Coordinates of C-alpha atoms and ligand atoms in Angstrom, one line a residue:
M1 CA -38.6 -26.3 -10.4
R2 CA -41.0 -23.8 -8.9
W3 CA -39.8 -21.1 -6.4
Q4 CA -42.1 -21.5 -3.1
L5 CA -42.7 -19.1 -0.4
P6 CA -40.9 -20.6 3.0
A7 CA -43.2 -22.1 5.5
P8 CA -43.9 -20.0 8.3
R9 CA -42.0 -22.3 10.7
C10 CA -38.8 -22.2 8.7
L11 CA -39.1 -18.5 8.5
F12 CA -39.4 -18.3 12.4
F13 CA -36.4 -20.5 12.4
A14 CA -34.4 -18.6 10.1
L15 CA -35.2 -15.3 11.8
S16 CA -34.1 -16.6 15.2
K17 CA -31.1 -18.1 13.8
F18 CA -30.5 -14.6 12.2
L19 CA -31.0 -12.8 15.4
H20 CA -28.8 -15.3 17.5
H21 CA -26.2 -14.7 15.0
L22 CA -26.2 -11.1 15.2
M23 CA -26.3 -11.4 19.1
A24 CA -23.3 -13.5 18.9
H25 CA -21.2 -11.4 16.5
Y26 CA -22.1 -7.8 17.0
I27 CA -20.5 -6.4 20.2
D28 CA -20.3 -2.8 21.8
Y29 CA -17.3 -0.8 21.0
H30 CA -16.9 -0.6 24.5
D31 CA -16.7 -4.3 24.9
H32 CA -14.1 -4.4 22.1
L33 CA -11.9 -2.1 24.0
S34 CA -11.9 -4.3 26.9
V35 CA -10.6 -7.4 25.2
L36 CA -8.0 -5.9 23.4
H37 CA -4.5 -5.4 24.6
V38 CA -2.2 -3.1 22.5
A39 CA 1.0 -2.3 23.8
P40 CA 3.4 -1.7 21.1
T41 CA 5.7 0.7 23.0
Q42 CA 6.5 -1.9 25.7
P43 CA 9.8 -3.6 25.8
P44 CA 9.5 -7.2 24.3
G45 CA 10.0 -8.9 27.7
Q46 CA 6.9 -7.3 29.4
R47 CA 4.8 -7.1 26.4
Q48 CA 1.4 -8.7 26.5
M49 CA 0.3 -10.7 23.5
Q50 CA -2.0 -8.9 21.2
Q51 CA -5.2 -10.2 20.3
I52 CA -6.8 -8.7 17.2
A53 CA -10.1 -10.4 17.3
H54 CA -12.7 -8.0 15.3
I55 CA -13.3 -6.6 12.1
Y56 CA -15.5 -3.3 11.3
I57 CA -18.6 -3.9 9.6
D58 CA -21.8 -1.2 9.4
G59 CA -20.0 1.3 11.9
R60 CA -19.3 -1.5 14.6
F61 CA -16.7 -3.7 15.7
V62 CA -17.8 -7.3 15.2
A63 CA -16.3 -10.6 15.8
P64 CA -15.6 -12.3 12.5
H65 CA -17.6 -15.3 11.2
G66 CA -14.1 -16.7 10.4
T67 CA -12.2 -18.4 12.9
E68 CA -8.6 -18.7 11.5
L69 CA -5.8 -17.0 13.7
F70 CA -2.8 -15.7 12.2
D71 CA 0.3 -15.1 13.9
L72 CA 1.7 -11.6 13.8
H73 CA 5.7 -11.4 14.2
D74 CA 8.2 -8.9 15.2
P75 CA 10.5 -8.8 12.5
T76 CA 13.5 -7.5 14.6
T77 CA 13.4 -10.7 16.7
G78 CA 11.1 -13.2 14.6
D79 CA 9.1 -13.5 17.8
V80 CA 5.3 -14.0 17.7
F81 CA 3.7 -10.8 19.4
G82 CA 0.0 -11.5 18.8
Q83 CA -2.5 -12.8 16.6
V84 CA -5.4 -11.6 14.2
R85 CA -8.7 -13.5 13.9
L86 CA -9.2 -13.4 10.2
G87 CA -12.4 -13.0 8.4
D88 CA -13.9 -15.2 5.6
V89 CA -16.2 -15.0 2.5
H90 CA -19.3 -14.5 5.1
D91 CA -17.5 -11.5 6.6
A92 CA -16.5 -10.0 3.2
R93 CA -20.1 -10.4 1.9
A94 CA -21.3 -8.5 5.0
A95 CA -19.0 -5.8 4.8
I96 CA -20.2 -5.2 0.9
A97 CA -23.8 -5.6 2.0
A98 CA -23.2 -2.4 4.4
A99 CA -21.3 -0.5 2.1
K100 CA -24.3 -1.1 -0.8
R101 CA -26.7 -0.1 1.9
A102 CA -24.8 3.3 2.8
F103 CA -24.1 4.4 -0.9
P104 CA -27.3 5.8 -1.9
A105 CA -27.2 8.5 0.8
W106 CA -23.5 9.1 0.6
S107 CA -23.1 9.2 -3.2
R108 CA -25.9 12.1 -3.2
S109 CA -23.7 13.9 -0.2
S110 CA -22.5 17.4 -0.8
K111 CA -18.8 18.5 -1.5
A112 CA -18.9 20.5 1.9
D113 CA -20.3 17.3 4.0
R114 CA -17.5 15.2 2.2
I115 CA -14.8 17.8 3.0
D116 CA -16.2 18.2 6.5
L117 CA -15.9 14.5 7.2
L118 CA -12.4 14.1 5.4
R119 CA -11.1 16.9 7.9
R120 CA -12.5 14.8 10.6
L121 CA -11.0 11.8 9.6
H122 CA -7.9 13.7 9.4
Q123 CA -7.9 15.0 13.0
A124 CA -8.7 11.4 14.2
M125 CA -5.7 10.0 12.5
D126 CA -3.5 12.7 13.6
A127 CA -4.5 12.4 17.2
R128 CA -3.4 8.7 16.9
K129 CA -0.1 9.1 14.7
D130 CA 2.2 8.1 17.7
A131 CA 0.4 4.9 18.3
L132 CA 0.6 4.1 14.7
R133 CA 4.1 5.3 14.3
D134 CA 4.7 2.5 17.0
A135 CA 2.5 -0.2 15.5
I136 CA 4.6 0.3 12.4
I137 CA 7.9 -0.1 14.1
L138 CA 6.6 -3.2 16.1
E139 CA 5.1 -5.2 13.3
Y140 CA 6.9 -4.0 10.3
G141 CA 10.4 -2.8 11.7
A142 CA 10.6 0.5 9.7
P143 CA 13.2 2.7 11.1
I144 CA 11.9 5.2 13.5
A145 CA 12.3 8.4 11.0
R146 CA 10.5 6.5 8.3
A147 CA 7.6 5.1 10.6
T148 CA 7.1 8.8 11.8
W149 CA 6.6 9.8 8.3
M150 CA 4.5 6.9 7.2
A151 CA 2.1 7.7 10.3
G152 CA 1.9 11.4 9.3
H153 CA 1.5 10.7 5.5
A154 CA -1.6 8.3 6.4
A155 CA -3.1 11.2 8.3
S156 CA -2.6 14.0 5.7
S157 CA -4.0 11.8 3.0
F158 CA -7.3 13.1 4.0
L159 CA -6.4 16.6 4.0
D160 CA -4.7 16.0 0.5
A161 CA -8.1 14.5 -0.8
A162 CA -10.3 17.4 0.6
H163 CA -7.8 19.8 -1.2
A164 CA -8.4 18.0 -4.5
L165 CA -12.1 17.7 -4.2
Q166 CA -12.4 21.7 -3.4
G167 CA -10.8 22.6 -6.6
F168 CA -12.4 19.9 -8.6
D169 CA -16.0 20.5 -10.7
L170 CA -18.2 17.8 -10.1
T171 CA -20.4 18.9 -12.9
Q172 CA -18.8 20.5 -16.2
P173 CA -20.1 22.0 -19.4
I174 CA -18.4 20.0 -22.2
G175 CA -19.6 20.5 -25.8
T176 CA -23.3 20.9 -25.7
A177 CA -23.5 18.5 -22.6
E178 CA -23.6 19.0 -18.9
V179 CA -21.0 16.4 -17.8
I180 CA -21.9 15.1 -14.2
M181 CA -19.0 13.1 -12.3
E182 CA -20.8 10.6 -10.4
P183 CA -19.2 8.1 -7.9
V184 CA -18.5 4.7 -9.6
G185 CA -20.2 2.9 -6.6
V186 CA -18.9 0.4 -3.7
V187 CA -15.1 0.2 -4.1
G188 CA -13.0 -2.7 -3.0
L189 CA -9.5 -1.4 -1.5
I190 CA -6.8 -4.0 -1.1
T191 CA -3.4 -3.0 0.3
P192 CA 0.2 -4.5 1.0
W193 CA 2.1 -5.0 4.1
N194 CA 5.0 -2.5 3.2
S195 CA 2.8 0.6 3.6
N196 CA -0.6 -0.7 4.9
A197 CA -2.0 2.4 6.8
G198 CA -0.8 4.8 3.9
F199 CA -2.7 2.9 1.6
I200 CA -5.8 2.3 3.6
C201 CA -6.0 6.2 4.3
N202 CA -4.9 7.4 0.9
K203 CA -7.4 5.1 -1.1
L204 CA -10.3 5.3 1.4
A205 CA -9.9 9.3 1.3
Y206 CA -10.2 9.7 -2.3
A207 CA -13.0 7.1 -2.6
L208 CA -15.3 9.2 0.1
A209 CA -14.3 12.5 -1.6
A210 CA -15.7 11.2 -4.9
G211 CA -18.8 9.7 -2.9
C212 CA -17.9 6.0 -2.8
T213 CA -18.3 3.6 -0.1
A214 CA -15.7 1.1 0.6
V215 CA -14.8 -2.4 1.7
I216 CA -10.9 -2.5 2.7
K217 CA -9.1 -5.7 3.0
P218 CA -5.6 -4.7 4.4
S219 CA -2.7 -6.9 4.5
E220 CA -3.3 -9.8 6.8
M221 CA 0.3 -9.2 8.1
S222 CA -0.4 -5.6 9.3
A223 CA -3.3 -6.1 11.6
A224 CA -1.9 -4.4 14.4
Q225 CA -1.4 -1.0 12.3
T226 CA -4.9 -1.6 10.6
H227 CA -6.4 -1.7 14.0
V228 CA -4.7 1.7 15.1
V229 CA -6.0 3.1 11.9
L230 CA -9.6 1.4 12.6
E231 CA -10.0 3.0 16.1
A232 CA -8.9 6.5 14.9
L233 CA -11.4 6.4 11.8
H234 CA -14.1 4.9 14.2
A235 CA -13.6 8.0 16.4
A236 CA -14.3 10.5 13.7
G237 CA -18.0 9.4 13.7
A238 CA -18.6 8.5 10.0
P239 CA -22.3 7.5 9.1
A240 CA -22.6 3.6 9.4
G241 CA -21.4 1.5 6.4
L242 CA -19.3 4.3 4.7
F243 CA -16.0 2.2 5.2
N244 CA -15.9 -1.7 6.4
I245 CA -12.7 -3.3 7.0
V246 CA -12.2 -7.0 7.0
N247 CA -9.1 -8.8 7.8
G248 CA -8.5 -11.8 5.9
R249 CA -6.4 -13.6 3.4
G250 CA -6.0 -12.5 -0.2
D251 CA -7.1 -15.7 -2.0
V252 CA -10.6 -15.7 0.3
V253 CA -11.6 -12.2 1.4
G254 CA -9.6 -10.3 -1.4
A255 CA -11.0 -12.7 -3.9
E256 CA -14.7 -12.5 -2.8
I257 CA -14.2 -8.6 -3.2
T258 CA -12.8 -8.9 -6.5
E259 CA -15.5 -11.2 -8.0
N260 CA -18.8 -9.9 -6.0
P261 CA -21.1 -8.0 -8.3
D262 CA -22.0 -5.5 -5.8
I263 CA -18.4 -4.2 -6.1
A264 CA -17.8 -1.4 -9.0
K265 CA -14.2 -0.9 -8.9
I266 CA -10.9 -2.4 -7.1
S267 CA -8.1 -0.2 -6.3
F268 CA -5.3 -2.7 -5.4
T269 CA -1.7 -2.1 -4.2
G270 CA 0.7 -5.2 -4.4
S271 CA 2.8 -7.4 -6.7
T272 CA 2.2 -7.6 -10.2
A273 CA 1.4 -11.3 -10.3
V274 CA -1.7 -10.8 -7.8
G275 CA -2.6 -7.8 -9.8
K276 CA -2.8 -9.7 -13.1
A277 CA -5.0 -12.4 -11.0
I278 CA -7.2 -9.6 -10.0
V279 CA -7.8 -8.1 -13.4
R280 CA -8.7 -11.5 -14.7
A281 CA -11.1 -12.1 -11.7
A282 CA -12.7 -8.8 -12.1
A283 CA -13.4 -9.1 -16.0
D284 CA -16.7 -11.2 -15.3
T285 CA -18.3 -8.1 -13.9
L286 CA -16.1 -5.7 -15.6
K287 CA -15.2 -3.7 -12.6
R288 CA -13.0 -0.8 -13.0
V289 CA -9.6 -1.2 -11.6
T290 CA -6.6 0.6 -10.6
L291 CA -3.5 -1.3 -9.8
E292 CA -0.4 0.2 -8.3
L293 CA 2.1 -2.8 -8.7
G294 CA 5.8 -3.6 -8.5
G295 CA 9.0 -1.7 -10.1
K296 CA 12.5 -2.0 -10.7
S297 CA 13.3 1.6 -10.8
P298 CA 16.3 3.2 -12.6
T299 CA 18.6 5.9 -11.1
I300 CA 20.5 7.7 -13.8
I301 CA 23.6 9.5 -12.8
L302 CA 24.4 11.6 -15.4
D303 CA 28.2 12.0 -16.3
D304 CA 28.3 15.7 -15.1
A305 CA 27.1 15.0 -11.8
D306 CA 28.8 15.7 -8.6
F307 CA 29.1 12.1 -7.1
A308 CA 29.7 13.1 -3.5
K309 CA 26.1 14.7 -3.9
A310 CA 24.7 12.3 -6.3
M311 CA 25.5 8.9 -4.4
P312 CA 23.9 9.8 -1.1
I313 CA 20.8 10.3 -3.2
A314 CA 21.1 7.3 -5.3
L315 CA 21.6 5.2 -2.1
E316 CA 18.4 6.9 -0.3
A317 CA 16.4 6.1 -3.2
G318 CA 17.5 2.3 -3.5
F319 CA 17.2 1.8 0.4
A320 CA 14.1 3.5 1.0
N321 CA 11.8 1.9 3.2
S322 CA 14.6 -0.8 4.0
G323 CA 14.4 -1.5 0.1
Q324 CA 10.8 -3.1 0.7
A325 CA 9.5 -0.2 -1.3
C326 CA 7.6 -0.3 -4.9
V327 CA 9.6 2.8 -5.8
A328 CA 13.1 1.8 -4.7
G329 CA 15.7 2.9 -7.1
T330 CA 17.3 -0.4 -7.3
R331 CA 19.3 0.0 -10.7
I332 CA 22.0 2.7 -10.5
L333 CA 23.3 3.5 -13.8
I334 CA 26.7 5.2 -13.8
P335 CA 28.9 6.5 -16.5
A336 CA 31.6 3.8 -17.6
S337 CA 34.3 6.7 -17.9
R338 CA 33.8 7.3 -14.0
F339 CA 33.6 3.8 -12.8
D340 CA 36.1 3.8 -10.0
E341 CA 35.2 7.2 -8.8
A342 CA 31.5 6.0 -8.4
I343 CA 32.7 3.0 -6.4
A344 CA 34.7 5.2 -4.1
A345 CA 31.6 7.4 -3.7
V346 CA 29.3 4.3 -3.1
R347 CA 31.5 3.2 -0.5
N348 CA 31.7 6.8 1.4
A349 CA 27.8 7.2 1.2
L350 CA 27.5 3.6 2.7
K351 CA 29.0 5.2 6.0
T352 CA 25.6 6.5 6.5
I353 CA 23.4 3.6 5.7
V354 CA 23.0 1.7 9.2
A355 CA 21.1 -1.6 9.6
G356 CA 20.0 -1.9 13.2
N357 CA 17.1 -1.4 15.8
P358 CA 14.3 0.4 14.1
R359 CA 13.9 2.2 17.5
D360 CA 17.2 4.1 17.4
P361 CA 17.3 7.3 15.2
A362 CA 20.7 6.3 14.0
T363 CA 19.1 3.5 12.0
T364 CA 18.2 3.5 8.5
I365 CA 17.3 0.0 7.4
G366 CA 15.4 -2.1 9.5
P367 CA 14.6 -5.7 9.3
M368 CA 12.6 -7.5 6.3
V369 CA 8.8 -8.0 7.3
S370 CA 9.1 -11.9 7.4
Q371 CA 11.0 -14.9 7.1
A372 CA 9.6 -15.6 3.6
Q373 CA 11.0 -12.0 2.5
Y374 CA 14.5 -12.6 4.4
D375 CA 14.4 -15.8 2.4
R376 CA 13.7 -14.3 -0.7
V377 CA 16.4 -11.6 -0.5
Q378 CA 18.9 -14.3 0.5
R379 CA 18.0 -16.2 -2.7
Y380 CA 18.6 -13.1 -5.0
I381 CA 21.9 -12.2 -3.2
R382 CA 22.9 -15.9 -4.3
L383 CA 21.8 -15.4 -7.6
G384 CA 23.9 -12.2 -8.1
I385 CA 26.9 -13.9 -6.9
E386 CA 26.2 -16.9 -9.3
A387 CA 25.8 -14.5 -12.2
G388 CA 29.4 -13.1 -12.0
A389 CA 28.1 -9.7 -10.3
T390 CA 31.0 -8.3 -8.1
L391 CA 30.0 -7.6 -4.2
V392 CA 30.8 -4.0 -3.1
A393 CA 28.9 -4.1 0.0
G394 CA 26.7 -6.7 2.1
G395 CA 26.2 -10.7 0.9
E396 CA 24.5 -13.4 2.5
G397 CA 23.6 -14.1 6.1
H398 CA 22.7 -11.4 8.8
P399 CA 24.6 -8.1 9.6
D400 CA 26.9 -8.7 12.6
G401 CA 25.0 -8.5 16.0
L402 CA 21.4 -8.8 14.3
G403 CA 19.0 -11.6 14.0
G404 CA 15.4 -11.8 13.3
Y405 CA 14.7 -10.8 9.7
F406 CA 17.5 -8.4 9.1
V407 CA 19.8 -9.0 5.9
K408 CA 22.9 -6.8 5.0
P409 CA 22.6 -3.9 2.8
T410 CA 23.9 -5.3 -0.4
I411 CA 25.4 -3.5 -3.5
F412 CA 26.5 -5.4 -6.8
A413 CA 28.6 -4.0 -9.1
N414 CA 29.2 -5.1 -12.7
V415 CA 25.7 -6.1 -13.3
T416 CA 24.4 -6.3 -16.9
N417 CA 20.8 -5.5 -17.4
D418 CA 20.1 -9.3 -18.3
M419 CA 20.8 -10.4 -15.1
R420 CA 17.8 -11.7 -12.9
I421 CA 19.1 -9.3 -10.0
S422 CA 18.6 -6.5 -12.7
R423 CA 15.2 -7.6 -14.0
E424 CA 13.4 -8.7 -11.1
E425 CA 11.9 -7.1 -8.3
I426 CA 13.8 -8.1 -5.2
F427 CA 11.9 -5.9 -2.5
G428 CA 14.9 -5.9 -0.1
P429 CA 18.0 -3.6 0.3
V430 CA 19.9 -4.9 -2.7
L431 CA 21.0 -2.5 -5.2
C432 CA 22.8 -3.0 -8.7
L433 CA 25.2 -0.7 -10.4
L434 CA 25.3 -0.7 -14.1
T435 CA 27.6 1.4 -16.5
Y436 CA 26.7 3.0 -19.7
E437 CA 28.6 4.7 -22.3
D438 CA 26.7 7.7 -23.2
E439 CA 23.2 9.2 -22.6
A440 CA 21.2 7.3 -25.3
E441 CA 22.4 3.7 -23.8
A442 CA 21.7 5.2 -20.2
I443 CA 18.0 5.7 -21.3
S444 CA 17.8 2.6 -23.2
I445 CA 18.9 0.3 -20.2
A446 CA 16.5 2.5 -18.1
N447 CA 13.7 1.7 -20.1
D448 CA 14.6 -2.1 -20.8
T449 CA 12.5 -3.5 -18.0
P450 CA 8.7 -4.7 -17.8
Y451 CA 8.3 -2.3 -15.2
G452 CA 7.6 1.4 -15.3
L453 CA 6.5 3.0 -11.9
Q454 CA 9.4 5.5 -11.1
A455 CA 12.9 6.8 -12.1
Y456 CA 15.5 8.8 -10.9
V457 CA 17.7 11.1 -12.8
I458 CA 20.8 13.3 -11.2
S459 CA 22.6 15.9 -13.0
A460 CA 24.4 19.2 -12.4
S461 CA 21.8 20.6 -14.8
V462 CA 18.0 20.5 -14.1
D463 CA 17.4 21.1 -17.8
R464 CA 19.5 18.2 -19.0
A465 CA 17.9 16.1 -16.3
A466 CA 14.3 17.0 -17.4
A467 CA 15.2 16.5 -21.1
V468 CA 16.5 12.9 -19.9
A469 CA 13.3 12.3 -17.8
K470 CA 11.0 13.1 -20.7
R471 CA 12.3 9.9 -22.5
I472 CA 12.0 7.6 -19.5
E473 CA 8.8 5.2 -19.6
A474 CA 7.7 5.6 -15.9
G475 CA 4.8 7.3 -14.1
R476 CA 7.1 9.3 -12.0
V477 CA 10.3 10.7 -12.6
V478 CA 12.2 12.1 -9.6
I479 CA 15.1 14.9 -10.5
N480 CA 17.8 15.4 -8.2
G481 CA 16.2 13.7 -5.2
A482 CA 13.1 16.1 -5.2
P483 CA 10.5 15.5 -2.5
H484 CA 7.5 13.4 -2.9
D485 CA 4.2 15.7 -3.8
P486 CA 0.9 14.3 -2.8
A487 CA -1.1 16.6 -5.3
A488 CA 1.1 15.0 -8.3
P489 CA -0.4 11.7 -9.8
F490 CA 1.4 8.6 -8.8
G491 CA 1.1 5.2 -10.8
G492 CA 2.8 2.8 -13.3
F493 CA 3.7 2.6 -16.9
K494 CA 3.7 -1.0 -18.5
Q495 CA 3.5 -3.8 -15.9
S496 CA 3.7 -1.4 -13.0
G497 CA -0.1 -0.8 -13.2
I498 CA -3.1 0.7 -14.3
G499 CA -4.5 4.3 -13.4
R500 CA -3.1 6.7 -10.9
D501 CA -3.6 7.6 -6.9
Y502 CA -3.2 11.0 -5.6
G503 CA -4.6 14.2 -6.3
V504 CA -7.0 15.2 -8.8
F505 CA -6.1 11.9 -10.9
G506 CA -6.5 9.9 -7.9
L507 CA -10.0 11.5 -7.5
Q508 CA -11.1 10.9 -11.0
A509 CA -10.3 7.5 -10.5
Y510 CA -13.5 6.8 -8.3
L511 CA -15.5 9.0 -10.7
E512 CA -17.8 8.0 -13.7
P513 CA -18.6 10.8 -16.2
K514 CA -22.2 11.1 -17.0
A515 CA -23.1 13.5 -20.2
L516 CA -26.6 14.9 -19.9
L517 CA -27.5 16.2 -23.5
G518 CA -29.9 19.0 -23.7
A519 CA -29.7 19.9 -20.3
Q520 CA -27.9 23.1 -20.9
S521 CA -29.7 26.4 -21.4
A522 CA -28.4 28.2 -24.7
Ligands
LIG601 P1 0.8 -9.0 -2.6 O1 0.5 -8.9 -4.1 O2 1.2 -10.4 -2.3 O3 -0.5 -8.8 -1.4 C1 -1.0 -7.4 -1.6 C2 -2.6 -7.6 -1.1 O4 -3.2 -8.3 -2.1 C3 -2.5 -8.3 0.4 O5 -3.4 -7.7 1.0 C4 -3.1 -9.7 -0.2 O6 -3.6 -10.5 1.1 C5 -3.8 -9.4 -1.2 N1 -4.3 -10.6 -2.1 C6 -3.1 -11.7 -2.4 N2 -3.9 -12.6 -3.4 C7 -5.1 -12.2 -3.8 C8 -6.2 -12.4 -4.3 N3 -5.8 -13.5 -5.4 N4 -7.1 -11.5 -4.8 C9 -7.3 -10.4 -4.1 N5 -6.2 -9.8 -3.0 C10 -5.2 -10.9 -2.9 O7 1.9 -7.9 -2.2 P2 2.6 -7.7 -0.9 O8 3.6 -8.8 -0.6 O9 1.5 -7.6 0.2 O10 3.3 -6.3 -1.2 C11 4.4 -6.1 -1.9 C12 4.2 -5.9 -3.4 O11 3.5 -4.7 -3.5 C13 5.3 -5.4 -4.2 O12 5.4 -6.3 -5.5 C14 5.6 -4.1 -4.4 O13 6.2 -3.5 -5.2 C15 4.2 -3.7 -4.4 N6 3.7 -2.6 -4.0 C16 3.2 -1.6 -5.0 C17 3.1 -0.1 -4.7 C18 2.9 1.0 -5.8 O14 2.3 1.9 -5.3 N7 3.0 0.5 -7.0 C19 3.1 0.3 -3.5 C20 3.5 -0.7 -2.3 C21 3.8 -2.2 -2.8

């Protein structure tokens, strides 16, 4: 078949259709503000329904081509508080095209220009962090202290990336070569619902620092948070097309981003099952991938530890983010010789674990994000009981006086590492206590898992804890409850992922080395 030039009449119709499409779908930012009602701080009775009707392409808020409406739920009650209109494959392609157009100029931008933009993005996010905190509480149900940290963390990602870029040589002499670190290209960034704003900002910050442009597919269940982030990022006045955000389903927008030949790299945070599907789909175009996946993290409490101090640290690690955390320390390993003492310390530490209204500062555990997540946690609690584990706290059903998607903070004792509750990621506040005879067995149980994201060691001796930490197969090992460090690499061994986020390692993940041989003068 011969390829023919389109007839002038067809060309005219195609052009007018295109213009019509543009006029129908592209709207002013001011129009966008007037149609949107975001009122996350109002009490439920007086709340207006939120309608999130726009995505962000080429520096503008646009109505998506996709028409599907997706309900947004308040997890404390289960009520619908709004709807998001989802994008489709056309929207994903438009976003990819915009990022591709913006790439040549941004990839050649100077370090100083990138750092300047990152600082502006930080300021813009910082100015909206209270609104983001409120959206996190409303849509995700994170307790206020956690939600406040999450909003601040999203904002500070941009400064962390600026700092990593500042100290990084984008041109390095290696052997006889001059090695230039070039941005990998247009990147696809896909985020989960349990830390949506944080991962949008973190991934975008390092991608921009490297000189990449981006298409972001946030979790469809986090549209209210995404919207606040988007308004802030827009306010920073970045060149059009540098970042584009398309709300949509994973198997529609996510799949298009994963397969599209104009995307050079995927940075994905989410479940191990979807991570594997992404690797398969990305193989045809040999995309680079960074995957931050699930975990079943061990907390080893060594036999010299003071349990009165150790157990609150262990429970905090296990119940972090209401248990909906990839890094949650859900397998607590205790010395068999001190079992009774450990149970008493658990009961004592549980006094500070409070499930309740996320807006109450005393609350440490909020609801699960969705009915599906509530059902999943209930299923695992039943599995634990059926397997013969002993309930120390919690169990099936809602906590007293709470409805919505709240579950009871649950701890099982007498768990063996072959039980499903000890092997599979539950993603809720359900912890397992396992006993060990000696240090070697503790390390062996800790490593007996397909995952390797994070681990925790608690001991009276930092040196002893560090020696044990070195023998654990995990991307991060936290000693005695040390705080998160945004400069340290973060990512998983084994089926917890590929590659690293954060700091210099996170920056390098968006760079491709190019060796110029013969370029260096003698
Ligand atoms: P998920 O894998 O179901 O979804 C994550 C994202 O992928 C969503 O935006 C979803 O729409 C998208 N997606 C789904 N199918 C897709 C496909 N075929 N192609 C492309 N994209 C697709 O995960 P979730 O339920 O949103 O989040 C919980 C999971 O995330 C847990 O397993 C948790 O451990 C993991 N997680 C890992 C980290 C980490 O840093 N390692 C951090 C947070 C969460």
